[in-house]
């Protein structure tokens, strides 16, 4: 079979397999009436998937951004400030993970303590241990001055209290050794504009400023100027001397080993007065402060005279000495708060003698009434003689009431008390 014959066979086979109906189809199309609908295929599944992918991507970006911000805040935002005060003052700023963000010495002693130590990224426990260790090594904490103040500033009171308790326990363990016993004061800081102002004015931590305010609230005879230069150990002694309940937690006892002692202070005062101990009818000795210096306040009566002597607690130097005839003491005590002299007559037989001061009698009356000295006004006091007894007559007003007290001038006990509405 030739090629031409073969091609003809193939053409005929294709013709029979697929008839030529093109003309018929075109003819039928021409006879159709109405509109022609063009059919297209829409990939709905694909469009939905694209949209969902976009939403997912956006959500991931939002979540990722939120997590990033949250992570930054946790790691780089100050969550709490812990201050450590002895005489060196150091502030430690931490994040929520209790990692160190910054350690700031607030005075020259603080700079000595921190030295070239780098606490970046360290835990709070590591930093506190290192700083307390440096205070011990450099002699700021010793048998003569054994007190440290821990103050926690946190916006969350519960978290702040928990942190305070943990640090108190930790530091207390560091300060209890075979040869050394420390004292730890701790508190949570309650911020106020006044507290911030005082801290900035005197260049001290908020914690130390708050401790001073606590002492002033118990004894208004002191001033902030007088207490600001004192060390934490000295402030701890004054806080314990007041004996009233405070918001400061105290573990241990403040050291007085650096002082000459009450016995020596009394000897110095008696020598100055030229009086022998056997001639005393009354005396008191106690630690106090005078113009920012710790002193022993020695008061005693011998013969017809009353003596008041203040002795530097460390050096034994006399910083104040007063001698008054008992009659003069009565006259002075009768001066009321507004500065006018009260009329008071006395004879040798019924002479009023006081073993406690007028200011002490006022403190006793205020304490019994539950009134802070800052809230009392029109306060007057005088020494008098009543039924064979020396008494202080104390009067004041507070909270809509008038108070009247008679306080035994010898013992400090309350003889009579009256409280009534202030008309």
CSV table of C-alpha atoms in Angstrom, one decimal:
chain,number,residue,atom,x,y,z
A,1,UNK,CA,0.0,0.0,0.0
A,2,UNK,CA,1.3,3.3,-1.0
A,3,UNK,CA,1.6,6.4,1.2
A,4,UNK,CA,-1.3,8.1,-0.6
A,5,UNK,CA,-3.5,5.1,0.0
A,6,UNK,CA,-2.5,5.0,3.7
A,7,UNK,CA,-3.3,8.6,4.3
A,8,UNK,CA,-6.7,8.2,2.6
A,9,UNK,CA,-7.6,5.3,5.0
A,10,UNK,CA,-6.7,7.5,8.1
A,11,UNK,CA,-8.8,10.4,6.8
A,12,UNK,CA,-11.8,8.1,6.4
A,13,UNK,CA,-11.4,6.6,9.9
A,14,UNK,CA,-11.3,10.1,11.5
A,15,UNK,CA,-14.3,11.2,9.6
A,16,UNK,CA,-16.4,8.3,10.8
A,17,UNK,CA,-15.1,8.7,14.5
A,18,UNK,CA,-16.0,12.4,14.8
A,19,UNK,CA,-18.8,13.5,12.4
A,20,UNK,CA,-18.6,16.9,11.0
A,21,UNK,CA,-21.6,18.6,12.7
A,22,UNK,CA,-20.3,22.1,12.8
A,23,UNK,CA,-22.8,23.4,10.2
A,24,UNK,CA,-25.7,21.9,12.2
A,25,UNK,CA,-24.6,23.3,15.5
A,26,UNK,CA,-24.2,26.8,14.0
A,27,UNK,CA,-27.6,26.5,12.5
A,28,UNK,CA,-29.2,25.6,15.8
A,29,UNK,CA,-27.4,28.5,17.5
A,30,UNK,CA,-28.9,30.9,15.0
A,31,UNK,CA,-32.4,29.6,15.8
A,32,UNK,CA,-31.9,30.2,19.7
A,33,UNK,CA,-33.7,33.2,21.1
A,34,UNK,CA,-33.1,35.1,24.4
A,35,UNK,CA,-29.9,36.0,26.1
A,36,UNK,CA,-26.7,34.1,26.0
A,37,UNK,CA,-25.2,33.4,29.4
A,38,UNK,CA,-21.5,33.2,29.6
A,39,UNK,CA,-20.5,30.6,32.2
A,40,UNK,CA,-17.3,31.3,34.3
A,41,UNK,CA,-15.9,29.3,37.2
A,42,UNK,CA,-15.4,31.2,40.5
A,43,UNK,CA,-12.8,29.7,42.9
A,44,UNK,CA,-14.7,30.5,46.1
A,45,UNK,CA,-12.7,28.0,48.1
A,46,UNK,CA,-9.5,29.8,47.1
A,47,UNK,CA,-10.9,33.3,48.0
A,48,UNK,CA,-12.0,32.1,51.5
A,49,UNK,CA,-8.7,30.6,52.2
A,50,UNK,CA,-6.9,33.8,51.2
A,51,UNK,CA,-9.1,35.8,53.5
A,52,UNK,CA,-8.6,33.5,56.4
A,53,UNK,CA,-4.9,33.5,55.9
A,54,UNK,CA,-4.9,37.3,56.0
A,55,UNK,CA,-6.9,37.4,59.2
A,56,UNK,CA,-4.6,34.8,60.8
A,57,UNK,CA,-1.6,36.8,59.8
A,58,UNK,CA,-3.1,40.0,61.3
A,59,UNK,CA,-4.0,38.2,64.5
A,60,UNK,CA,-0.5,36.8,64.8
A,61,UNK,CA,0.9,40.3,64.4
A,62,UNK,CA,-1.4,41.7,67.1
A,63,UNK,CA,-0.7,38.9,69.5
A,64,UNK,CA,3.0,39.0,68.7
A,65,UNK,CA,3.1,42.8,69.3
A,66,UNK,CA,1.1,42.4,72.5
A,67,UNK,CA,3.4,39.7,73.8
A,68,UNK,CA,6.4,41.8,72.8
A,69,UNK,CA,5.1,44.8,74.8
A,70,UNK,CA,4.2,42.6,77.8
A,71,UNK,CA,7.6,40.9,77.7
A,72,UNK,CA,9.3,44.3,77.5
A,73,UNK,CA,7.3,45.6,80.5
A,74,UNK,CA,8.1,42.5,82.6
A,75,UNK,CA,11.8,42.7,81.9
A,76,UNK,CA,12.5,46.4,81.7
A,77,UNK,CA,9.9,48.3,83.8
A,78,UNK,CA,10.5,49.0,87.5
A,79,UNK,CA,8.1,46.9,89.6
A,80,UNK,CA,9.5,47.7,93.0
A,81,UNK,CA,12.3,49.7,94.7
A,82,UNK,CA,14.1,48.3,97.7
A,83,UNK,CA,16.2,50.6,99.8
A,84,UNK,CA,18.9,49.5,102.3
A,85,UNK,CA,19.9,52.1,105.0
A,86,UNK,CA,22.5,51.9,107.7
A,87,UNK,CA,24.3,55.2,107.2
A,88,UNK,CA,25.2,54.2,103.7
A,89,UNK,CA,21.9,54.4,101.7
A,90,UNK,CA,21.4,52.3,98.5
A,91,UNK,CA,18.3,51.9,96.3
A,92,UNK,CA,17.7,48.8,94.3
A,93,UNK,CA,15.3,48.9,91.4
A,94,UNK,CA,13.9,45.5,90.2
A,95,UNK,CA,11.5,44.2,87.5
A,96,UNK,CA,8.6,41.8,88.0
A,97,UNK,CA,11.0,38.8,87.9
A,98,UNK,CA,13.0,40.4,90.7
A,99,UNK,CA,15.9,41.0,88.4
A,100,UNK,CA,18.1,44.1,89.0
A,101,UNK,CA,17.5,47.1,86.7
A,102,UNK,CA,19.6,49.5,88.6
A,103,UNK,CA,21.5,50.0,91.9
A,104,UNK,CA,21.8,53.6,93.0
A,105,UNK,CA,24.0,54.7,95.9
A,106,UNK,CA,22.4,57.9,97.5
A,107,UNK,CA,25.4,59.1,99.5
A,108,UNK,CA,29.2,58.9,99.7
A,109,UNK,CA,29.1,55.9,102.0
A,110,UNK,CA,26.7,54.2,99.6
A,111,UNK,CA,29.1,54.7,96.8
A,112,UNK,CA,31.8,53.1,98.9
A,113,UNK,CA,29.5,50.1,99.5
A,114,UNK,CA,28.6,49.5,95.9
A,115,UNK,CA,32.1,50.2,94.6
A,116,UNK,CA,32.6,48.7,91.1
A,117,UNK,CA,30.1,45.9,91.5
A,118,UNK,CA,27.9,45.4,88.5
A,119,UNK,CA,24.5,43.9,89.4
A,120,UNK,CA,22.9,44.2,85.9
A,121,UNK,CA,20.6,41.2,85.4
A,122,UNK,CA,21.4,39.7,88.8
A,123,UNK,CA,18.6,38.5,91.1
A,124,UNK,CA,17.5,40.7,94.1
A,125,UNK,CA,18.8,38.0,96.5
A,126,UNK,CA,22.3,38.2,95.1
A,127,UNK,CA,22.4,42.0,95.2
A,128,UNK,CA,21.1,42.2,98.8
A,129,UNK,CA,23.6,39.6,100.0
A,130,UNK,CA,26.4,41.4,98.2
A,131,UNK,CA,25.5,44.8,99.6
A,132,UNK,CA,25.0,43.6,103.2
A,133,UNK,CA,28.3,41.7,102.9
A,134,UNK,CA,30.0,44.9,101.7
A,135,UNK,CA,28.5,46.9,104.7
A,136,UNK,CA,29.9,44.3,107.1
A,137,UNK,CA,33.3,44.2,105.3
A,138,UNK,CA,33.6,48.0,105.3
A,139,UNK,CA,32.7,48.3,109.0
A,140,UNK,CA,29.3,50.1,108.6
A,141,UNK,CA,27.6,47.2,110.3
A,142,UNK,CA,29.4,46.1,113.5
A,143,UNK,CA,28.8,45.5,117.2
A,144,UNK,CA,28.7,49.3,117.9
A,145,UNK,CA,26.1,50.0,115.2
A,146,UNK,CA,24.2,46.9,114.2
A,147,UNK,CA,20.9,48.1,112.7
A,148,UNK,CA,19.8,48.1,109.1
A,149,UNK,CA,16.5,49.4,107.6
A,150,UNK,CA,14.8,47.6,104.7
A,151,UNK,CA,12.1,49.6,102.9
A,152,UNK,CA,10.0,48.2,100.1
A,153,UNK,CA,8.2,50.5,97.6
A,154,UNK,CA,5.6,48.6,95.5
A,155,UNK,CA,2.2,49.6,94.1
A,156,UNK,CA,0.9,46.2,95.1
A,157,UNK,CA,0.6,46.2,98.9
A,158,UNK,CA,0.3,42.4,99.1
A,159,UNK,CA,3.4,41.8,96.9
A,160,UNK,CA,5.2,44.6,98.8
A,161,UNK,CA,4.5,43.0,102.2
A,162,UNK,CA,5.6,39.6,101.0
A,163,UNK,CA,8.8,41.0,99.7
A,164,UNK,CA,9.4,42.9,102.9
A,165,UNK,CA,9.0,39.8,105.1
A,166,UNK,CA,11.2,37.6,102.9
A,167,UNK,CA,14.0,40.2,102.8
A,168,UNK,CA,13.7,40.7,106.6
A,169,UNK,CA,14.2,37.0,107.2
A,170,UNK,CA,17.1,36.8,104.7
A,171,UNK,CA,19.0,39.8,106.1
A,172,UNK,CA,18.4,38.8,109.7
A,173,UNK,CA,20.0,35.4,109.0
A,174,UNK,CA,23.0,37.2,107.5
A,175,UNK,CA,23.4,39.3,110.6
A,176,UNK,CA,23.2,36.6,113.2
A,177,UNK,CA,26.7,35.1,113.8
A,178,UNK,CA,28.6,33.7,116.7
A,179,UNK,CA,30.3,37.1,117.3
A,180,UNK,CA,27.7,39.5,116.0
A,181,UNK,CA,23.9,40.1,116.5
A,182,UNK,CA,22.2,42.5,114.1
A,183,UNK,CA,18.9,44.3,114.3
A,184,UNK,CA,16.6,44.6,111.2
A,185,UNK,CA,14.0,47.2,110.8
A,186,UNK,CA,11.6,46.8,107.8
A,187,UNK,CA,8.6,48.6,106.4
A,188,UNK,CA,6.6,49.1,103.2
A,189,UNK,CA,6.7,52.7,101.9
A,190,UNK,CA,3.4,54.7,101.8
A,191,UNK,CA,4.2,57.5,99.3
A,192,UNK,CA,3.0,61.0,99.8
A,193,UNK,CA,4.1,64.5,98.5
A,194,UNK,CA,5.3,65.4,102.0
A,195,UNK,CA,7.4,62.3,102.3
A,196,UNK,CA,8.9,62.8,98.8
A,197,UNK,CA,9.7,66.4,99.7
A,198,UNK,CA,11.5,65.5,102.9
A,199,UNK,CA,13.5,62.8,101.3
A,200,UNK,CA,14.7,65.1,98.5
A,201,UNK,CA,15.4,68.0,101.0
A,202,UNK,CA,17.6,66.0,103.3
A,203,UNK,CA,19.1,63.7,100.6
A,204,UNK,CA,17.8,60.5,102.2
A,205,UNK,CA,15.7,57.5,101.0
A,206,UNK,CA,11.9,57.5,101.2
A,207,UNK,CA,12.3,54.7,103.8
A,208,UNK,CA,14.5,56.7,106.2
A,209,UNK,CA,12.2,59.7,105.8
A,210,UNK,CA,9.2,57.5,106.7
A,211,UNK,CA,11.0,56.1,109.7
A,212,UNK,CA,11.7,59.6,111.0
A,213,UNK,CA,8.1,60.5,110.5
A,214,UNK,CA,7.1,57.5,112.6
A,215,UNK,CA,9.3,58.6,115.5
A,216,UNK,CA,8.0,62.2,115.3
A,217,UNK,CA,4.5,60.8,115.5
A,218,UNK,CA,5.3,59.3,118.8
A,219,UNK,CA,7.4,62.2,120.2
A,220,UNK,CA,6.7,65.7,118.9
A,221,UNK,CA,9.6,67.1,121.0
A,222,UNK,CA,12.0,66.0,118.2
A,223,UNK,CA,12.3,67.7,114.8
A,224,UNK,CA,13.0,66.4,111.3
A,225,UNK,CA,16.2,68.5,111.2
A,226,UNK,CA,17.4,66.9,114.4
A,227,UNK,CA,16.8,63.3,113.4
A,228,UNK,CA,17.8,63.4,109.7
A,229,UNK,CA,21.6,63.2,110.4
A,230,UNK,CA,21.2,60.2,112.7
A,231,UNK,CA,22.2,56.7,111.7
A,232,UNK,CA,19.6,53.9,111.5
A,233,UNK,CA,21.0,52.4,114.7
A,234,UNK,CA,20.4,55.7,116.5
A,235,UNK,CA,16.9,56.0,115.1
A,236,UNK,CA,16.3,52.5,116.2
A,237,UNK,CA,17.2,53.4,119.7
A,238,UNK,CA,14.9,56.4,119.7
A,239,UNK,CA,12.1,54.2,118.2
A,240,UNK,CA,12.5,51.7,121.0
A,241,UNK,CA,12.6,54.4,123.6
A,242,UNK,CA,9.1,55.5,122.7
A,243,UNK,CA,7.7,52.1,123.5
A,244,UNK,CA,4.5,52.6,121.4
A,245,UNK,CA,3.2,50.4,118.6
A,246,UNK,CA,4.5,51.5,115.2
A,247,UNK,CA,4.2,50.4,111.5
A,248,UNK,CA,7.9,49.4,111.5
A,249,UNK,CA,8.7,45.7,112.1
A,250,UNK,CA,11.8,45.4,114.3
A,251,UNK,CA,13.8,42.2,114.7
A,252,UNK,CA,16.6,42.3,117.3
A,253,UNK,CA,17.9,45.1,119.5
A,254,UNK,CA,19.8,48.2,118.6
A,255,UNK,CA,23.3,48.2,119.9
A,256,UNK,CA,24.4,50.7,122.6
A,257,UNK,CA,27.9,49.4,122.9
A,258,UNK,CA,29.4,52.5,121.4
A,259,UNK,CA,28.1,54.7,124.2
A,260,UNK,CA,29.6,55.4,127.7
A,261,UNK,CA,26.5,54.0,129.5
A,262,UNK,CA,24.0,55.4,131.9
A,263,UNK,CA,26.1,54.8,135.0
A,264,UNK,CA,29.1,56.8,133.6
A,265,UNK,CA,26.8,59.5,132.3
A,266,UNK,CA,25.3,59.9,135.8
A,267,UNK,CA,28.7,60.1,137.4
A,268,UNK,CA,29.7,62.9,134.9
A,269,UNK,CA,26.5,64.8,135.6
A,270,UNK,CA,26.9,64.5,139.4
A,271,UNK,CA,30.5,65.6,139.2
A,272,UNK,CA,29.5,68.7,137.2
A,273,UNK,CA,26.8,69.5,139.8
A,274,UNK,CA,29.1,68.8,142.8
A,275,UNK,CA,26.5,66.5,144.2
A,276,UNK,CA,27.0,63.0,145.7
A,277,UNK,CA,24.7,60.2,144.8
A,278,UNK,CA,23.7,59.7,148.4
A,279,UNK,CA,22.2,63.2,148.4
A,280,UNK,CA,19.8,62.5,145.6
A,281,UNK,CA,16.1,62.4,146.2
A,282,UNK,CA,15.2,61.5,142.6
A,283,UNK,CA,17.0,60.9,139.3
A,284,UNK,CA,16.4,59.6,135.8
A,285,UNK,CA,18.8,58.7,133.0
A,286,UNK,CA,17.9,57.9,129.4
A,287,UNK,CA,19.2,58.2,125.9
A,288,UNK,CA,17.9,61.1,123.8
A,289,UNK,CA,19.1,63.4,121.0
A,290,UNK,CA,20.3,67.0,121.1
A,291,UNK,CA,20.8,68.9,117.8
A,292,UNK,CA,21.5,65.7,115.9
A,293,UNK,CA,23.8,64.1,118.6
A,294,UNK,CA,22.9,61.2,120.8
A,295,UNK,CA,23.1,62.2,124.5
A,296,UNK,CA,22.2,60.9,127.9
A,297,UNK,CA,19.6,63.1,129.5
A,298,UNK,CA,20.3,63.0,133.3
A,299,UNK,CA,17.8,64.7,135.6
A,300,UNK,CA,18.0,64.7,139.3
A,301,UNK,CA,17.0,66.5,142.5
A,302,UNK,CA,19.3,67.2,145.4
A,303,UNK,CA,18.4,69.4,148.4
A,304,UNK,CA,16.3,72.3,147.1
A,305,UNK,CA,17.6,72.2,143.5
A,306,UNK,CA,16.6,70.4,140.3
A,307,UNK,CA,19.4,69.6,137.8
A,308,UNK,CA,19.1,68.8,134.1
A,309,UNK,CA,22.3,67.6,132.4
A,310,UNK,CA,22.8,66.3,128.8
A,311,UNK,CA,26.0,64.2,128.3
A,312,UNK,CA,27.3,63.2,124.8
A,313,UNK,CA,26.6,59.5,124.7
A,314,UNK,CA,29.9,58.7,122.9
A,315,UNK,CA,32.4,61.2,124.3
A,316,UNK,CA,31.1,62.0,127.7
A,317,UNK,CA,31.2,65.7,127.0
A,318,UNK,CA,28.6,67.8,128.7
A,319,UNK,CA,26.5,69.6,126.1
A,320,UNK,CA,23.9,71.1,128.4
A,321,UNK,CA,23.7,71.8,132.1
A,322,UNK,CA,20.9,73.6,134.1
A,323,UNK,CA,20.4,74.1,137.8
A,324,UNK,CA,17.2,75.5,139.2
A,325,UNK,CA,15.8,76.1,142.7
A,326,UNK,CA,12.7,74.1,143.1
A,327,UNK,CA,10.6,77.3,143.5
A,328,UNK,CA,12.0,78.6,140.2
A,329,UNK,CA,11.2,75.2,138.6
A,330,UNK,CA,7.6,75.6,139.7
A,331,UNK,CA,7.4,79.1,138.4
A,332,UNK,CA,8.8,78.0,135.0
A,333,UNK,CA,6.5,75.0,134.8
A,334,UNK,CA,3.5,77.3,135.4
A,335,UNK,CA,4.0,79.1,132.2
A,336,UNK,CA,1.2,78.2,129.8
A,337,UNK,CA,1.7,77.3,126.2
A,338,UNK,CA,0.8,80.8,125.0
A,339,UNK,CA,3.7,82.2,127.0
A,340,UNK,CA,1.9,83.9,129.9
A,341,UNK,CA,2.9,83.4,133.5
A,342,UNK,CA,0.2,81.7,135.6
A,343,UNK,CA,-0.4,83.0,139.1
A,344,UNK,CA,0.9,80.5,141.6
A,345,UNK,CA,1.8,81.0,145.2
A,346,UNK,CA,3.7,78.5,147.3
A,347,UNK,CA,5.1,78.2,150.8
A,348,UNK,CA,7.9,76.1,152.0
A,349,UNK,CA,5.4,73.7,153.6
A,350,UNK,CA,3.4,73.0,150.5
A,351,UNK,CA,6.1,73.4,147.9
A,352,UNK,CA,5.2,71.5,144.6
A,353,UNK,CA,8.1,69.3,143.4
A,354,UNK,CA,8.1,67.4,140.1
A,355,UNK,CA,10.0,64.3,139.2
A,356,UNK,CA,8.7,64.3,135.6
A,357,UNK,CA,8.8,67.3,133.3
A,358,UNK,CA,5.8,69.3,132.1
A,359,UNK,CA,6.4,68.0,128.6
A,360,UNK,CA,6.4,64.4,129.8
A,361,UNK,CA,3.1,65.0,131.6
A,362,UNK,CA,1.6,66.3,128.4
A,363,UNK,CA,2.8,63.2,126.6
A,364,UNK,CA,1.2,61.0,129.2
A,365,UNK,CA,-2.1,62.8,128.9
A,366,UNK,CA,-2.1,62.7,125.1
A,367,UNK,CA,-1.3,59.0,125.1
A,368,UNK,CA,-4.1,58.2,127.5
A,369,UNK,CA,-6.5,60.2,125.3
A,370,UNK,CA,-5.3,58.6,122.1
A,371,UNK,CA,-4.7,61.9,120.6
A,372,UNK,CA,-1.6,62.8,118.5
A,373,UNK,CA,0.2,65.9,119.5
A,374,UNK,CA,-0.3,67.4,116.0
A,375,UNK,CA,-4.1,67.1,116.5
A,376,UNK,CA,-4.2,68.8,119.9
A,377,UNK,CA,-4.7,72.6,120.2
A,378,UNK,CA,-5.1,75.2,123.0
A,379,UNK,CA,-2.9,73.0,125.1
A,380,UNK,CA,-2.1,74.3,128.6
A,381,UNK,CA,-0.2,72.9,131.5
A,382,UNK,CA,1.0,73.9,134.9
A,383,UNK,CA,2.5,72.3,138.1
A,384,UNK,CA,0.3,72.6,141.1
A,385,UNK,CA,-0.2,71.3,144.7
A,386,UNK,CA,-3.4,69.4,145.5
A,387,UNK,CA,-4.2,67.4,148.7
A,388,UNK,CA,-0.6,67.1,149.6
A,389,UNK,CA,0.4,66.0,146.1
A,390,UNK,CA,2.4,67.7,143.3
A,391,UNK,CA,0.3,67.4,140.1
A,392,UNK,CA,0.4,68.7,136.6
A,393,UNK,CA,-2.9,70.1,135.4
A,394,UNK,CA,-3.1,69.5,131.6
A,395,UNK,CA,-5.9,70.8,129.4
A,396,UNK,CA,-6.3,70.6,125.6
A,397,UNK,CA,-8.9,70.3,122.8
A,398,UNK,CA,-9.0,67.8,120.0
A,399,UNK,CA,-11.7,66.2,117.7
A,400,UNK,CA,-14.6,68.3,119.1
A,401,UNK,CA,-13.8,67.4,122.7
A,402,UNK,CA,-12.2,69.2,125.7
A,403,UNK,CA,-9.8,67.2,127.8
A,404,UNK,CA,-8.7,67.8,131.3
A,405,UNK,CA,-6.0,65.8,133.2
A,406,UNK,CA,-4.3,65.7,136.5
A,407,UNK,CA,-1.0,63.9,136.4
A,408,UNK,CA,1.0,62.9,139.4
A,409,UNK,CA,4.2,64.9,139.1
A,410,UNK,CA,6.2,62.3,141.0
A,411,UNK,CA,5.1,59.1,139.3
A,412,UNK,CA,3.4,60.1,136.1
A,413,UNK,CA,0.2,58.3,137.0
A,414,UNK,CA,-3.1,59.8,136.0
A,415,UNK,CA,-4.9,61.2,139.1
A,416,UNK,CA,-8.0,62.6,137.4
A,417,UNK,CA,-9.4,62.6,133.9
A,418,UNK,CA,-12.4,64.4,132.2
A,419,UNK,CA,-13.6,64.5,128.6
A,420,UNK,CA,-16.6,66.5,127.4
A,421,UNK,CA,-18.0,68.0,124.2
A,422,UNK,CA,-16.4,71.3,123.1
A,423,UNK,CA,-19.2,73.8,123.1
